[in-house]
PDB file of C-alpha atoms in Angstrom:
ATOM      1  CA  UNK A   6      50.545 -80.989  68.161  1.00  0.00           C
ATOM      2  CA  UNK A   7      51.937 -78.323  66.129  1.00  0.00           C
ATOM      3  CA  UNK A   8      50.866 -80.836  62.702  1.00  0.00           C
ATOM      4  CA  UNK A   9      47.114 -80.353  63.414  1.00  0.00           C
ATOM      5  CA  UNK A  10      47.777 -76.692  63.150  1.00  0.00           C
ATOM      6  CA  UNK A  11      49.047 -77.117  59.432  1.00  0.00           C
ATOM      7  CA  UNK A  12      46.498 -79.469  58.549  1.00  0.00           C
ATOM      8  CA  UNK A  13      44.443 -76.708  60.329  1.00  0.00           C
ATOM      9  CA  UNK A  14      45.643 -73.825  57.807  1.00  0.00           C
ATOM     10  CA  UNK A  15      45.410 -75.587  54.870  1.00  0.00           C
ATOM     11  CA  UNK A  16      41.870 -76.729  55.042  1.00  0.00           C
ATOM     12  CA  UNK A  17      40.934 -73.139  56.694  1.00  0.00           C
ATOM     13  CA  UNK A  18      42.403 -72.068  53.008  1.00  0.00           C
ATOM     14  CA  UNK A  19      40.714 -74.505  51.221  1.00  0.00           C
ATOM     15  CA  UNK A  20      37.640 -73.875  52.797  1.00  0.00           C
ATOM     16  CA  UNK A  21      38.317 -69.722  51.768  1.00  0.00           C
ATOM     17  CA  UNK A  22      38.936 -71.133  48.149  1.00  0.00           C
ATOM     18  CA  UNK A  23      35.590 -72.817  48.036  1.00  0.00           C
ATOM     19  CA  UNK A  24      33.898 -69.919  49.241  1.00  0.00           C
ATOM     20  CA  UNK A  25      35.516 -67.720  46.410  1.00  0.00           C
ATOM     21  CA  UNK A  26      33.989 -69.804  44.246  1.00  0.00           C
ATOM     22  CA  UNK A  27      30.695 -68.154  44.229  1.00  0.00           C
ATOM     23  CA  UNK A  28      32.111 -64.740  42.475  1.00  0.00           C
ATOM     24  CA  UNK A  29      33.588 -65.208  39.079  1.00  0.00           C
ATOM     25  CA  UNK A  30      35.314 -61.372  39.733  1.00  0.00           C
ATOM     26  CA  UNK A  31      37.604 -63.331  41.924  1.00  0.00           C
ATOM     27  CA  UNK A  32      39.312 -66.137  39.669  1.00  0.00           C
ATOM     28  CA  UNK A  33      42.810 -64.631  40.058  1.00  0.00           C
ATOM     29  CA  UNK A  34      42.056 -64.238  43.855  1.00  0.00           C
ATOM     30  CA  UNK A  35      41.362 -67.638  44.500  1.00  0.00           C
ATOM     31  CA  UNK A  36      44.801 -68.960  42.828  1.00  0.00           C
ATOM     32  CA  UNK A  37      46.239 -66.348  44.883  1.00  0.00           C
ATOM     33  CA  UNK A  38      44.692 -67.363  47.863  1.00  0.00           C
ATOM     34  CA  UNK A  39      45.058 -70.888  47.562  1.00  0.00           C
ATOM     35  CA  UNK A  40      49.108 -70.143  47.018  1.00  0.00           C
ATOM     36  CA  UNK A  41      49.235 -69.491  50.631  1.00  0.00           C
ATOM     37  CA  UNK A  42      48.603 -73.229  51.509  1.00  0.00           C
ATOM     38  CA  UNK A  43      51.800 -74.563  50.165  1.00  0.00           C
ATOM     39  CA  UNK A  44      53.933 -71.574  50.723  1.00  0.00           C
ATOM     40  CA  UNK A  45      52.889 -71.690  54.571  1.00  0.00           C
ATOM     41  CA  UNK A  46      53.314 -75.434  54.724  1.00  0.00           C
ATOM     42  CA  UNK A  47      56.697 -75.016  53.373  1.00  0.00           C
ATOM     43  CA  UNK A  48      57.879 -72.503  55.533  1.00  0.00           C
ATOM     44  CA  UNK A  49      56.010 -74.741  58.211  1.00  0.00           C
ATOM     45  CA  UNK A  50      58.244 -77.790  57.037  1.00  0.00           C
ATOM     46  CA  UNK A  51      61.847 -75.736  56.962  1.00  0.00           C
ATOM     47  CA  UNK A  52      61.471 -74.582  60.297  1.00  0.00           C
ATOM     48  CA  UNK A  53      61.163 -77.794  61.964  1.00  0.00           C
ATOM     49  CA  UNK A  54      64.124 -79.073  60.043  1.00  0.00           C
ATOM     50  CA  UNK A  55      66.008 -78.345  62.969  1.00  0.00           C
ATOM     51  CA  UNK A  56      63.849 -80.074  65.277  1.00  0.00           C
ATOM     52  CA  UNK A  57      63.861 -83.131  63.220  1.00  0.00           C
ATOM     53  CA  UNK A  58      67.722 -83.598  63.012  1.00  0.00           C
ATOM     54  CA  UNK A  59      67.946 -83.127  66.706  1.00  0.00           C
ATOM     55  CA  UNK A  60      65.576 -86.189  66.906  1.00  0.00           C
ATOM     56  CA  UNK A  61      62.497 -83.870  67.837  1.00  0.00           C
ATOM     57  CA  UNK A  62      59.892 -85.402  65.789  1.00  0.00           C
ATOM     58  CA  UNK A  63      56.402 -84.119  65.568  1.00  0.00           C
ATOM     59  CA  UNK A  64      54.276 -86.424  66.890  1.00  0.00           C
ATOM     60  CA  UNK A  65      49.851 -86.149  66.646  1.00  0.00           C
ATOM     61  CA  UNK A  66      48.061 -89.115  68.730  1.00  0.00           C
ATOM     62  CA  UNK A  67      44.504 -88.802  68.429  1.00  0.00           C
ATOM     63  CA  UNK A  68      42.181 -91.550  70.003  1.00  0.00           C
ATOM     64  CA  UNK A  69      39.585 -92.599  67.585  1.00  0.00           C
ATOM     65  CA  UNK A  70      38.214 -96.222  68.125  1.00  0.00           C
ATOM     66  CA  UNK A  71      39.899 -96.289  71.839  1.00  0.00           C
ATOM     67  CA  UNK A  72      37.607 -99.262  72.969  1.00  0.00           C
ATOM     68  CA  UNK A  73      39.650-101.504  69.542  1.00  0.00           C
ATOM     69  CA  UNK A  74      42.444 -99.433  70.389  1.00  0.00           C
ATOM     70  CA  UNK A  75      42.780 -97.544  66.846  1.00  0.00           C
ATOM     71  CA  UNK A  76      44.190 -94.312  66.851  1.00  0.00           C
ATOM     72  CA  UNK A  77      44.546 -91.565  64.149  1.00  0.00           C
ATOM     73  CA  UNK A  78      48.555 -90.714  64.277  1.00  0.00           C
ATOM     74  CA  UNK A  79      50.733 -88.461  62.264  1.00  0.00           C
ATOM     75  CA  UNK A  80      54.580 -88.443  62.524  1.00  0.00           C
ATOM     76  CA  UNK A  81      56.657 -85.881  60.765  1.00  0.00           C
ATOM     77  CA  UNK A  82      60.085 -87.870  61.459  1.00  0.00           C
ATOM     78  CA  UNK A  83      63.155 -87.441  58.628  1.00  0.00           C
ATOM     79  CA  UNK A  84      61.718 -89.151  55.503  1.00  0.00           C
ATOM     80  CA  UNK A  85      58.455 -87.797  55.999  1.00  0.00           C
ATOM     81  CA  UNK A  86      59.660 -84.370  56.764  1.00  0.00           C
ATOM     82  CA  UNK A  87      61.951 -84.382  53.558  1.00  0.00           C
ATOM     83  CA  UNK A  88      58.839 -86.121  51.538  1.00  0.00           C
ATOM     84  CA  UNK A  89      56.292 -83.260  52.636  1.00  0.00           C
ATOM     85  CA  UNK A  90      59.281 -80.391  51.877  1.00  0.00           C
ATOM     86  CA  UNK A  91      59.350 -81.784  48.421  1.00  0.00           C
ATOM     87  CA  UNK A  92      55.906 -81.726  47.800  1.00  0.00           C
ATOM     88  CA  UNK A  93      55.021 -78.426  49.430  1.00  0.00           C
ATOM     89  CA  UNK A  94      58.258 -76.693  47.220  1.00  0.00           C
ATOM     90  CA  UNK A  95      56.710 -78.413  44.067  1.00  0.00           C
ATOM     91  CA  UNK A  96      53.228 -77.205  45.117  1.00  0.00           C
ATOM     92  CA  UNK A  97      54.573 -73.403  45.484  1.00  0.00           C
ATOM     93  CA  UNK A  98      55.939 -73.624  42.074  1.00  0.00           C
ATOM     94  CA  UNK A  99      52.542 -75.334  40.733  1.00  0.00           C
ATOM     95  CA  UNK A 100      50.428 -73.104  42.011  1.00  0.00           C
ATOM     96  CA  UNK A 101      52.227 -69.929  41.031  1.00  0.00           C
ATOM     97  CA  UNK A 102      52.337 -71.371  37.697  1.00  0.00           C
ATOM     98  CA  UNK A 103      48.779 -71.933  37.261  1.00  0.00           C
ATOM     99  CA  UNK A 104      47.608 -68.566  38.567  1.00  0.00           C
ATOM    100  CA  UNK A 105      49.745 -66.951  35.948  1.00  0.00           C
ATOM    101  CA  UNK A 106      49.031 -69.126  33.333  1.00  0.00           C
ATOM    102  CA  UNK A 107      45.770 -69.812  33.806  1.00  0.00           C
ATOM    103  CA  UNK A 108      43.542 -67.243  31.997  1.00  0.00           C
ATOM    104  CA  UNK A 109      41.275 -65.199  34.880  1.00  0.00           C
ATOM    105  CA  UNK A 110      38.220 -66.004  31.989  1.00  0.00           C
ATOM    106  CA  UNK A 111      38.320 -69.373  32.512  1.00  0.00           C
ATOM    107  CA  UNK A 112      35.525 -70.902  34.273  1.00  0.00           C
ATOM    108  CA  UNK A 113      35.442 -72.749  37.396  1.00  0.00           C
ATOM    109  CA  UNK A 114      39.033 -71.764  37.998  1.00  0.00           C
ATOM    110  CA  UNK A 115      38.793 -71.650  41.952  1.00  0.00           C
ATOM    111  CA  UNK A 116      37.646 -75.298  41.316  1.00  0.00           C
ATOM    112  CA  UNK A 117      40.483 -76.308  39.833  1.00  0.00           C
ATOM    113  CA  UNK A 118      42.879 -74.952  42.532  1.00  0.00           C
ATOM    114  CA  UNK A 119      40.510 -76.401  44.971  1.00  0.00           C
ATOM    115  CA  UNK A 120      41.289 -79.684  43.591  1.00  0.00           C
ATOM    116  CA  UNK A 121      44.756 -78.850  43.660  1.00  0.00           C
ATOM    117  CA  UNK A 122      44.893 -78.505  47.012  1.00  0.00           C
ATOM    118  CA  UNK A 123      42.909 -81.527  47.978  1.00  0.00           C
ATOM    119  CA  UNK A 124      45.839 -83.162  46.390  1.00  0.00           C
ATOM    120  CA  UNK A 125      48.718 -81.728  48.223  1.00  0.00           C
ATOM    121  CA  UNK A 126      46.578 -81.927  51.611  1.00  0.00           C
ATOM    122  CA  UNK A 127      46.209 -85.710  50.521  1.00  0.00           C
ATOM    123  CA  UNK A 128      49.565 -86.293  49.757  1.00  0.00           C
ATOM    124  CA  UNK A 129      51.150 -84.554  52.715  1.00  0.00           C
ATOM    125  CA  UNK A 130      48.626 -86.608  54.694  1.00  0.00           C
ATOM    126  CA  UNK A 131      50.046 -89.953  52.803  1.00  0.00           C
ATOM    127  CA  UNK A 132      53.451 -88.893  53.266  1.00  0.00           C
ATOM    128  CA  UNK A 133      52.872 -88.238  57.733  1.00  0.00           C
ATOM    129  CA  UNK A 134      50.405 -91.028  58.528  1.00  0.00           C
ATOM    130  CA  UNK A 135      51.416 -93.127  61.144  1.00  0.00           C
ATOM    131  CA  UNK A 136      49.438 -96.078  60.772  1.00  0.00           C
ATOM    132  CA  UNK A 137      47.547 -98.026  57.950  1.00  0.00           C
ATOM    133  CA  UNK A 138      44.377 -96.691  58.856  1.00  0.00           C
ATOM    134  CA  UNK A 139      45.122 -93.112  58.491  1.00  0.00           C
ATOM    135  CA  UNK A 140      47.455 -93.740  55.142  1.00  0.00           C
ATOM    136  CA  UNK A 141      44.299 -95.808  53.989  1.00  0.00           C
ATOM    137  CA  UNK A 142      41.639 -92.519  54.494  1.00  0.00           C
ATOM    138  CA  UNK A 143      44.391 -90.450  53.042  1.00  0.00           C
ATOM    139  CA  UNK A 144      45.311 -92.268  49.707  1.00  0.00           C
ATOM    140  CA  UNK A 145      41.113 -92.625  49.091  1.00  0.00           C
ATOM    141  CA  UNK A 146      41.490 -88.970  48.906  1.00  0.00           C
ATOM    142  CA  UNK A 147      44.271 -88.672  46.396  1.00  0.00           C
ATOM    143  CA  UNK A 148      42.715 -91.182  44.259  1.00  0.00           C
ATOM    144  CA  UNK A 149      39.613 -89.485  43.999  1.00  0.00           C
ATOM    145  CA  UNK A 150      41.221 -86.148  43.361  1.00  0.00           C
TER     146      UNK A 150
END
């Protein structure tokens, strides 16, 4: 259960991003703010490295179509686990990158980390998926990101 609380975070600091959007004082605050996502899902991901290699994985089973018996499940088992790592380390660096290279001027800057992190919540979302369904809703996102 402790995977809905990540997913939780992340689009709790999305959401925060989007609402920065509003005040163009706050450009550098929103890159800022939306650094948090991948540095807490990182530190999310290397603490349950130990859980993981003790065969502890993270499962999510939430009943969606229970009559058809579809279900919305996320595993975070050893590939996925080293797969999300990756892409939450690479996101830090991005993301830290961009709000220091980035020029504060720019316009519609919180947009662009806001599309950054639909991309990382996508592909984390690829990457755990348990089932077609659920990789299906998730790669829709990342292509349209």
């Amino acid at each position: 259960m402790s995977l809905v609380y990540l997913l939780g975070v992340m689009i709790v600091i999305m959401c925060l991003t989007l609402l920065s959007m509003s005040h163009r004082k706050l450009n550098k605050a929103a890159g800022y703010l939306a650094l948090l996502a991948p540095i807490l899902s990182s530190i999310y991901f290397i603490f349950q490295i130990s859980n993981v290699i003790h065969h502890k994985f993270t499962t999510v089973h939430l009943p969606w179509m229970s009559s058809i018996d579809i279900n919305l499940d996320l595993k975070l088992d050893g590939l996925s686990l080293m797969l999300s790592l990756i892409i939450s380390l690479i996101g830090v660096g991005v993301f830290f990158y961009a709000t220091q290279y980035l020029l504060a001027s720019t316009d519609n800057l919180p947009r662009f980390f806001v599309y950054l992190l639909l991309f990382m919540f996508s592909m984390i979302g690829i990457v755990i998926s348990n089932n077609t369904i659920l990789m299906y809703i998730f790669f829709t996102y990342f292509i349209l990101v």
